[in-house]
């Protein structure tokens, strides 16, 4: 039986050939392919400023630095996401202030965001979880009323549409990930989409050693910048992937719709559908306790049947690092429930509808037995 991983990137022959040409060209670090990739990404995002990075983690960290966020500042973020989201807030010396997620959308609960704002709050960092957009109208209304920056963690959401507009084509600072398990890849990589040319100027410095050049080409170093520039090899992968992104996302949507048709284990909470969803993941919540089934056993048995299953994500506030900030079990019941019950099923463009049926049938048999 073929092993079905929970995700797998697809690189077409033209992209592989293109990468081989870059490798032979002698120019491997940031060069013409990075410029072309950023220009095409900007075009995809309706003409916004688009800047590539070696990872979304680096991009998010630089976004916080652009906003001048550091020690003594608070950033509001969901209690359920990948560790990178709150970690970067800690890395710049600020405090992540968690709020619970909505159990249906699994996105940050915006009612609770309002309640968590203090005089120290500088920004909101929401996550468009699994490719479903946060309510951006409400988000920007809250941020506008309280004078807060917004750094959208759109690691899952390249191609996601909110009310007819792509995530990253509007708003404040928006961060994408191009890790191989995302909807498109540059192997490792990420990008920021920005509106403000002054932010973009700061970004250029923070992304590459803080170096600035005058018209005569003389160098100066003005901030202790990092080193986050994408390679031309990775950018060439991104150019090939971006051209196929909408087709990839169409296929993801088709597969997700088939999961809704075929998944028939009782009392599971399926993901919210939502317009413009880019279906980065499909993750039902399975009531393991009520079924007298251990999640580890379930995942092990799926694996024995050659099906990969992921967990996205354990609640963040229960990790040791965040317990040290005073967070405890019971603080965010929805994040904790997701952490206990979620399983990420295989979903990637190379899959077939038959694969979806096989996943659903296998899961049903395991639960029955
Ligand atoms: C929500 C979220 N934010 C940030 C990241 C970090 O992305 P990268 O691996 O490109 O640094 C990820 C990666 O999985 C993620 O899922």
GROMACS .gro file of C-alpha atoms and ligand atoms in nm:
model
  385
    1UNK     CA    1   0.000   0.000   0.000
    2UNK     CA    2   0.136   0.346  -0.090
    3UNK     CA    3   0.213   0.561   0.211
    4UNK     CA    4  -0.007   0.871   0.216
    5UNK     CA    5   0.169   1.148   0.409
    6UNK     CA    6  -0.039   1.425   0.565
    7UNK     CA    7   0.128   1.670   0.329
    8UNK     CA    8   0.367   1.668   0.035
    9UNK     CA    9   0.493   1.946  -0.195
   10UNK     CA   10   0.464   1.919  -0.574
   11UNK     CA   11   0.744   2.056  -0.794
   12UNK     CA   12   0.678   2.035  -1.169
   13UNK     CA   13   0.951   1.957  -1.424
   14UNK     CA   14   0.969   2.319  -1.547
   15UNK     CA   15   1.051   2.436  -1.194
   16UNK     CA   16   1.311   2.162  -1.147
   17UNK     CA   17   1.469   2.260  -1.481
   18UNK     CA   18   1.458   2.626  -1.379
   19UNK     CA   19   1.639   2.544  -1.055
   20UNK     CA   20   1.904   2.350  -1.247
   21UNK     CA   21   1.960   2.659  -1.466
   22UNK     CA   22   2.003   2.879  -1.158
   23UNK     CA   23   2.250   2.626  -1.013
   24UNK     CA   24   2.451   2.638  -1.338
   25UNK     CA   25   2.433   3.017  -1.364
   26UNK     CA   26   2.690   3.085  -1.094
   27UNK     CA   27   2.455   3.328  -0.911
   28UNK     CA   28   2.307   3.141  -0.615
   29UNK     CA   29   2.246   3.404  -0.345
   30UNK     CA   30   1.988   3.688  -0.377
   31UNK     CA   31   1.984   3.811  -0.736
   32UNK     CA   32   1.757   3.832  -1.040
   33UNK     CA   33   1.533   3.544  -0.933
   34UNK     CA   34   1.465   3.704  -0.594
   35UNK     CA   35   1.376   4.030  -0.772
   36UNK     CA   36   1.145   3.843  -1.011
   37UNK     CA   37   0.984   3.641  -0.732
   38UNK     CA   38   0.915   3.951  -0.523
   39UNK     CA   39   0.775   4.133  -0.824
   40UNK     CA   40   0.543   3.840  -0.908
   41UNK     CA   41   0.438   3.804  -0.545
   42UNK     CA   42   0.360   4.175  -0.536
   43UNK     CA   43   0.151   4.129  -0.853
   44UNK     CA   44  -0.032   3.835  -0.691
   45UNK     CA   45  -0.106   4.056  -0.388
   46UNK     CA   46  -0.253   4.341  -0.592
   47UNK     CA   47   0.063   4.552  -0.613
   48UNK     CA   48   0.156   4.562  -0.241
   49UNK     CA   49   0.522   4.580  -0.138
   50UNK     CA   50   0.637   4.214  -0.115
   51UNK     CA   51   0.971   4.116   0.038
   52UNK     CA   52   1.104   3.761   0.065
   53UNK     CA   53   1.272   3.602   0.366
   54UNK     CA   54   1.452   3.279   0.452
   55UNK     CA   55   1.157   3.184   0.677
   56UNK     CA   56   0.829   3.318   0.808
   57UNK     CA   57   0.977   3.302   1.157
   58UNK     CA   58   1.245   3.553   1.049
   59UNK     CA   59   0.984   3.760   0.866
   60UNK     CA   60   0.763   3.784   1.177
   61UNK     CA   61   1.058   3.879   1.394
   62UNK     CA   62   1.157   4.158   1.154
   63UNK     CA   63   0.792   4.272   1.136
   64UNK     CA   64   0.794   4.322   1.513
   65UNK     CA   65   1.123   4.513   1.490
   66UNK     CA   66   0.983   4.735   1.212
   67UNK     CA   67   0.700   4.827   1.452
   68UNK     CA   68   0.956   4.910   1.722
   69UNK     CA   69   0.818   4.642   1.956
   70UNK     CA   70   1.049   4.533   2.238
   71UNK     CA   71   1.088   4.502   2.616
   72UNK     CA   72   0.787   4.627   2.815
   73UNK     CA   73   0.548   4.586   2.521
   74UNK     CA   74   0.260   4.339   2.488
   75UNK     CA   75   0.137   4.167   2.173
   76UNK     CA   76  -0.201   3.990   2.169
   77UNK     CA   77  -0.197   3.654   1.994
   78UNK     CA   78  -0.401   3.329   1.993
   79UNK     CA   79  -0.336   3.053   2.247
   80UNK     CA   80  -0.341   2.795   1.966
   81UNK     CA   81  -0.088   2.823   1.683
   82UNK     CA   82   0.258   2.702   1.589
   83UNK     CA   83   0.524   2.794   1.847
   84UNK     CA   84   0.684   3.042   1.605
   85UNK     CA   85   0.396   3.290   1.655
   86UNK     CA   86   0.454   3.367   2.026
   87UNK     CA   87   0.825   3.277   2.020
   88UNK     CA   88   0.913   3.572   1.795
   89UNK     CA   89   0.732   3.806   2.037
   90UNK     CA   90   0.955   3.669   2.316
   91UNK     CA   91   1.263   3.697   2.095
   92UNK     CA   92   1.224   4.074   2.059
   93UNK     CA   93   1.181   4.098   2.438
   94UNK     CA   94   0.805   4.167   2.437
   95UNK     CA   95   0.530   3.967   2.611
   96UNK     CA   96   0.283   3.749   2.422
   97UNK     CA   97  -0.063   3.797   2.572
   98UNK     CA   98  -0.268   3.494   2.480
   99UNK     CA   99  -0.640   3.493   2.418
  100UNK     CA  100  -0.854   3.192   2.340
  101UNK     CA  101  -0.961   3.089   1.991
  102UNK     CA  102  -1.315   3.043   1.865
  103UNK     CA  103  -1.393   2.672   1.866
  104UNK     CA  104  -1.571   2.680   1.527
  105UNK     CA  105  -1.321   2.885   1.323
  106UNK     CA  106  -1.017   2.813   1.546
  107UNK     CA  107  -0.916   3.172   1.484
  108UNK     CA  108  -0.845   3.428   1.757
  109UNK     CA  109  -1.161   3.525   1.949
  110UNK     CA  110  -1.192   3.895   1.872
  111UNK     CA  111  -1.427   3.959   2.168
  112UNK     CA  112  -1.145   3.850   2.395
  113UNK     CA  113  -0.888   4.059   2.206
  114UNK     CA  114  -1.074   4.377   2.308
  115UNK     CA  115  -1.073   4.265   2.673
  116UNK     CA  116  -0.699   4.185   2.669
  117UNK     CA  117  -0.589   4.533   2.553
  118UNK     CA  118  -0.388   4.727   2.814
  119UNK     CA  119  -0.175   5.041   2.810
  120UNK     CA  120   0.120   4.819   2.717
  121UNK     CA  121  -0.044   4.661   2.412
  122UNK     CA  122   0.135   4.758   2.089
  123UNK     CA  123   0.008   4.506   1.836
  124UNK     CA  124  -0.226   4.220   1.756
  125UNK     CA  125  -0.075   3.914   1.588
  126UNK     CA  126  -0.363   3.695   1.467
  127UNK     CA  127  -0.323   3.370   1.271
  128UNK     CA  128  -0.543   3.281   0.972
  129UNK     CA  129  -0.562   2.925   1.100
  130UNK     CA  130  -0.548   2.644   0.843
  131UNK     CA  131  -0.622   2.899   0.567
  132UNK     CA  132  -0.949   3.042   0.702
  133UNK     CA  133  -0.937   3.422   0.724
  134UNK     CA  134  -0.986   3.599   1.054
  135UNK     CA  135  -1.271   3.855   1.042
  136UNK     CA  136  -1.048   4.133   0.905
  137UNK     CA  137  -1.317   4.403   0.925
  138UNK     CA  138  -1.350   4.356   1.301
  139UNK     CA  139  -0.976   4.303   1.348
  140UNK     CA  140  -0.883   4.632   1.182
  141UNK     CA  141  -1.171   4.811   1.351
  142UNK     CA  142  -1.035   4.707   1.694
  143UNK     CA  143  -0.675   4.791   1.596
  144UNK     CA  144  -0.780   5.131   1.454
  145UNK     CA  145  -0.982   5.228   1.763
  146UNK     CA  146  -0.692   5.141   1.997
  147UNK     CA  147  -0.406   5.265   1.776
  148UNK     CA  148  -0.247   4.918   1.747
  149UNK     CA  149  -0.029   4.771   1.475
  150UNK     CA  150  -0.144   4.444   1.318
  151UNK     CA  151   0.100   4.174   1.212
  152UNK     CA  152  -0.103   3.903   1.043
  153UNK     CA  153   0.054   3.558   1.069
  154UNK     CA  154  -0.067   3.429   0.732
  155UNK     CA  155   0.170   3.130   0.728
  156UNK     CA  156  -0.128   2.910   0.632
  157UNK     CA  157  -0.307   3.163   0.415
  158UNK     CA  158  -0.135   3.235   0.084
  159UNK     CA  159  -0.428   3.252  -0.159
  160UNK     CA  160  -0.692   3.292   0.115
  161UNK     CA  161  -0.957   3.549   0.026
  162UNK     CA  162  -1.144   3.775   0.273
  163UNK     CA  163  -1.457   3.937   0.128
  164UNK     CA  164  -1.322   3.933  -0.227
  165UNK     CA  165  -0.969   4.049  -0.134
  166UNK     CA  166  -0.664   3.826  -0.096
  167UNK     CA  167  -0.502   3.812   0.247
  168UNK     CA  168  -0.184   4.019   0.206
  169UNK     CA  169  -0.338   4.251  -0.054
  170UNK     CA  170  -0.460   4.488   0.222
  171UNK     CA  171  -0.400   4.556   0.591
  172UNK     CA  172  -0.088   4.641   0.788
  173UNK     CA  173   0.200   4.385   0.782
  174UNK     CA  174   0.120   4.034   0.659
  175UNK     CA  175   0.359   3.739   0.690
  176UNK     CA  176   0.356   3.424   0.473
  177UNK     CA  177   0.547   3.095   0.508
  178UNK     CA  178   0.679   2.894   0.214
  179UNK     CA  179   0.795   2.592   0.417
  180UNK     CA  180   0.745   2.268   0.215
  181UNK     CA  181   0.424   2.178   0.398
  182UNK     CA  182   0.256   2.511   0.306
  183UNK     CA  183   0.025   2.577   0.009
  184UNK     CA  184   0.331   2.683  -0.194
  185UNK     CA  185   0.699   2.644  -0.115
  186UNK     CA  186   1.044   2.796  -0.165
  187UNK     CA  187   1.185   2.493   0.028
  188UNK     CA  188   1.237   2.713   0.335
  189UNK     CA  189   1.120   3.071   0.304
  190UNK     CA  190   0.866   3.337   0.379
  191UNK     CA  191   0.759   3.687   0.285
  192UNK     CA  192   0.616   4.008   0.424
  193UNK     CA  193   0.353   4.213   0.248
  194UNK     CA  194   0.352   4.579   0.352
  195UNK     CA  195   0.168   4.901   0.274
  196UNK     CA  196   0.411   5.162   0.409
  197UNK     CA  197   0.730   5.246   0.212
  198UNK     CA  198   0.892   5.364   0.536
  199UNK     CA  199   0.833   5.018   0.689
  200UNK     CA  200   0.984   4.867   0.373
  201UNK     CA  201   1.294   5.085   0.411
  202UNK     CA  202   1.338   4.964   0.771
  203UNK     CA  203   1.279   4.607   0.652
  204UNK     CA  204   1.559   4.629   0.395
  205UNK     CA  205   1.801   4.729   0.671
  206UNK     CA  206   1.682   4.470   0.923
  207UNK     CA  207   1.684   4.192   0.663
  208UNK     CA  208   2.049   4.243   0.564
  209UNK     CA  209   2.298   4.348   0.832
  210UNK     CA  210   2.161   4.701   0.874
  211UNK     CA  211   2.359   4.809   0.569
  212UNK     CA  212   2.259   5.120   0.371
  213UNK     CA  213   2.436   5.265   0.067
  214UNK     CA  214   2.448   5.623  -0.056
  215UNK     CA  215   2.425   5.720  -0.426
  216UNK     CA  216   2.802   5.683  -0.465
  217UNK     CA  217   2.781   5.327  -0.330
  218UNK     CA  218   2.944   5.407   0.007
  219UNK     CA  219   2.825   5.176   0.283
  220UNK     CA  220   2.707   5.256   0.630
  221UNK     CA  221   2.557   5.033   0.901
  222UNK     CA  222   2.264   5.199   1.079
  223UNK     CA  223   2.097   4.916   1.280
  224UNK     CA  224   2.217   4.573   1.401
  225UNK     CA  225   2.027   4.397   1.121
  226UNK     CA  226   2.003   4.022   1.075
  227UNK     CA  227   2.053   3.800   0.768
  228UNK     CA  228   1.725   3.684   0.623
  229UNK     CA  229   1.764   3.721   0.243
  230UNK     CA  230   1.630   3.440   0.024
  231UNK     CA  231   1.861   3.261  -0.222
  232UNK     CA  232   1.803   3.276  -0.598
  233UNK     CA  233   1.768   2.897  -0.599
  234UNK     CA  234   1.481   2.914  -0.350
  235UNK     CA  235   1.326   3.211  -0.531
  236UNK     CA  236   1.324   3.013  -0.858
  237UNK     CA  237   1.125   2.741  -0.680
  238UNK     CA  238   0.888   3.014  -0.560
  239UNK     CA  239   0.839   3.153  -0.913
  240UNK     CA  240   0.733   2.808  -1.036
  241UNK     CA  241   0.508   2.750  -0.735
  242UNK     CA  242   0.338   3.089  -0.745
  243UNK     CA  243   0.232   3.025  -1.106
  244UNK     CA  244   0.050   2.711  -0.987
  245UNK     CA  245  -0.078   2.837  -0.653
  246UNK     CA  246  -0.437   2.906  -0.757
  247UNK     CA  247  -0.462   2.561  -0.919
  248UNK     CA  248  -0.314   2.401  -0.606
  249UNK     CA  249  -0.569   2.580  -0.389
  250UNK     CA  250  -0.858   2.480  -0.617
  251UNK     CA  251  -0.755   2.117  -0.576
  252UNK     CA  252  -0.726   2.159  -0.199
  253UNK     CA  253  -1.081   2.295  -0.194
  254UNK     CA  254  -1.209   1.997  -0.392
  255UNK     CA  255  -1.040   1.753  -0.154
  256UNK     CA  256  -1.172   1.937   0.154
  257UNK     CA  257  -1.526   1.927   0.011
  258UNK     CA  258  -1.488   1.551  -0.032
  259UNK     CA  259  -1.378   1.518   0.332
  260UNK     CA  260  -1.703   1.691   0.434
  261UNK     CA  261  -1.897   1.440   0.221
  262UNK     CA  262  -1.712   1.129   0.342
  263UNK     CA  263  -1.621   1.188   0.708
  264UNK     CA  264  -1.891   1.010   0.910
  265UNK     CA  265  -1.755   0.954   1.261
  266UNK     CA  266  -2.022   1.085   1.500
  267UNK     CA  267  -1.974   1.384   1.730
  268UNK     CA  268  -1.664   1.516   1.559
  269UNK     CA  269  -1.631   1.890   1.517
  270UNK     CA  270  -1.534   1.950   1.154
  271UNK     CA  271  -1.352   2.267   1.050
  272UNK     CA  272  -1.559   2.575   0.963
  273UNK     CA  273  -1.607   2.616   0.587
  274UNK     CA  274  -1.595   2.990   0.515
  275UNK     CA  275  -1.568   3.178   0.186
  276UNK     CA  276  -1.219   3.210   0.044
  277UNK     CA  277  -1.069   2.929   0.255
  278UNK     CA  278  -0.738   2.809   0.109
  279UNK     CA  279  -0.755   2.474   0.292
  280UNK     CA  280  -0.399   2.454   0.415
  281UNK     CA  281  -0.518   2.180   0.650
  282UNK     CA  282  -0.825   1.971   0.721
  283UNK     CA  283  -0.839   1.886   1.091
  284UNK     CA  284  -1.148   1.744   1.262
  285UNK     CA  285  -1.171   1.740   1.639
  286UNK     CA  286  -1.234   1.380   1.746
  287UNK     CA  287  -1.385   1.325   2.095
  288UNK     CA  288  -1.123   1.067   2.193
  289UNK     CA  289  -1.221   1.060   2.561
  290UNK     CA  290  -1.586   0.986   2.485
  291UNK     CA  291  -1.482   0.720   2.233
  292UNK     CA  292  -1.252   0.558   2.492
  293UNK     CA  293  -0.973   0.589   2.238
  294UNK     CA  294  -0.626   0.730   2.283
  295UNK     CA  295  -0.513   0.978   2.013
  296UNK     CA  296  -0.167   0.821   2.009
  297UNK     CA  297  -0.323   0.480   1.939
  298UNK     CA  298  -0.544   0.628   1.666
  299UNK     CA  299  -0.248   0.795   1.495
  300UNK     CA  300  -0.038   0.477   1.534
  301UNK     CA  301  -0.311   0.267   1.372
  302UNK     CA  302  -0.357   0.515   1.087
  303UNK     CA  303   0.020   0.497   1.036
  304UNK     CA  304   0.003   0.114   1.029
  305UNK     CA  305  -0.252   0.154   0.748
  306UNK     CA  306   0.002   0.378   0.567
  307UNK     CA  307  -0.171   0.709   0.641
  308UNK     CA  308   0.012   1.003   0.795
  309UNK     CA  309  -0.168   1.219   1.051
  310UNK     CA  310  -0.045   1.543   1.212
  311UNK     CA  311  -0.132   1.745   1.524
  312UNK     CA  312  -0.181   2.119   1.472
  313UNK     CA  313  -0.146   2.237   1.745
  314UNK     CA  314  -0.107   2.175   2.119
  315UNK     CA  315  -0.223   2.478   2.322
  316UNK     CA  316   0.069   2.723   2.343
  317UNK     CA  317   0.015   2.844   2.700
  318UNK     CA  318   0.074   2.493   2.840
  319UNK     CA  319   0.432   2.476   2.706
  320UNK     CA  320   0.700   2.522   2.976
  321UNK     CA  321   0.817   2.854   2.833
  322UNK     CA  322   0.470   3.005   2.852
  323UNK     CA  323   0.376   2.852   3.189
  324UNK     CA  324   0.671   3.058   3.317
  325UNK     CA  325   0.464   3.368   3.226
  326UNK     CA  326   0.196   3.241   3.465
  327UNK     CA  327  -0.039   3.064   3.225
  328UNK     CA  328  -0.215   2.751   3.355
  329UNK     CA  329  -0.443   2.467   3.250
  330UNK     CA  330  -0.801   2.595   3.221
  331UNK     CA  331  -0.702   2.945   3.102
  332UNK     CA  332  -0.809   2.887   2.740
  333UNK     CA  333  -1.057   2.596   2.717
  334UNK     CA  334  -1.100   2.604   2.339
  335UNK     CA  335  -0.727   2.601   2.268
  336UNK     CA  336  -0.689   2.315   2.518
  337UNK     CA  337  -0.973   2.116   2.363
  338UNK     CA  338  -0.819   2.158   2.017
  339UNK     CA  339  -0.483   2.056   2.161
  340UNK     CA  340  -0.639   1.732   2.294
  341UNK     CA  341  -0.874   1.640   2.009
  342UNK     CA  342  -0.728   1.765   1.682
  343UNK     CA  343  -0.590   1.542   1.408
  344UNK     CA  344  -0.468   1.677   1.074
  345UNK     CA  345  -0.568   1.451   0.787
  346UNK     CA  346  -0.376   1.421   0.460
  347UNK     CA  347  -0.446   1.713   0.226
  348UNK     CA  348  -0.221   1.818  -0.061
  349UNK     CA  349  -0.275   1.878  -0.434
  350UNK     CA  350  -0.131   1.547  -0.555
  351UNK     CA  351  -0.397   1.351  -0.364
  352UNK     CA  352  -0.701   1.196  -0.528
  353UNK     CA  353  -1.063   1.181  -0.414
  354UNK     CA  354  -1.007   0.805  -0.363
  355UNK     CA  355  -0.732   0.891  -0.114
  356UNK     CA  356  -0.981   1.101   0.084
  357UNK     CA  357  -1.224   0.807   0.088
  358UNK     CA  358  -0.947   0.573   0.206
  359UNK     CA  359  -0.858   0.809   0.493
  360UNK     CA  360  -1.223   0.838   0.605
  361UNK     CA  361  -1.288   0.463   0.580
  362UNK     CA  362  -0.970   0.375   0.771
  363UNK     CA  363  -1.044   0.628   1.046
  364UNK     CA  364  -1.401   0.496   1.080
  365UNK     CA  365  -1.278   0.135   1.112
  366UNK     CA  366  -1.022   0.229   1.378
  367UNK     CA  367  -1.283   0.417   1.581
  368UNK     CA  368  -1.535   0.128   1.551
  369UNK     CA  369  -1.284  -0.133   1.658
  370LIG     C1  370   0.114   2.966   1.207
  370LIG     C2  371   0.258   2.961   1.172
  370LIG     N1  372   0.334   3.069   1.190
  370LIG     C3  373   0.465   3.072   1.158
  370LIG     C4  374   0.527   2.962   1.107
  370LIG     C5  375   0.674   2.966   1.076
  370LIG     O1  376   0.701   2.943   0.942
  370LIG     P1  377   0.848   2.908   0.891
  370LIG     O2  378   0.866   2.761   0.910
  370LIG     O3  379   0.848   2.947   0.746
  370LIG     O4  380   0.943   2.987   0.971
  370LIG     C6  381   0.453   2.846   1.085
  370LIG     C7  382   0.516   2.725   1.029
  370LIG     O5  383   0.464   2.617   1.030
  370LIG     C8  384   0.316   2.845   1.118
  370LIG     O6  385   0.239   2.736   1.099
   0.00000   0.00000   0.00000
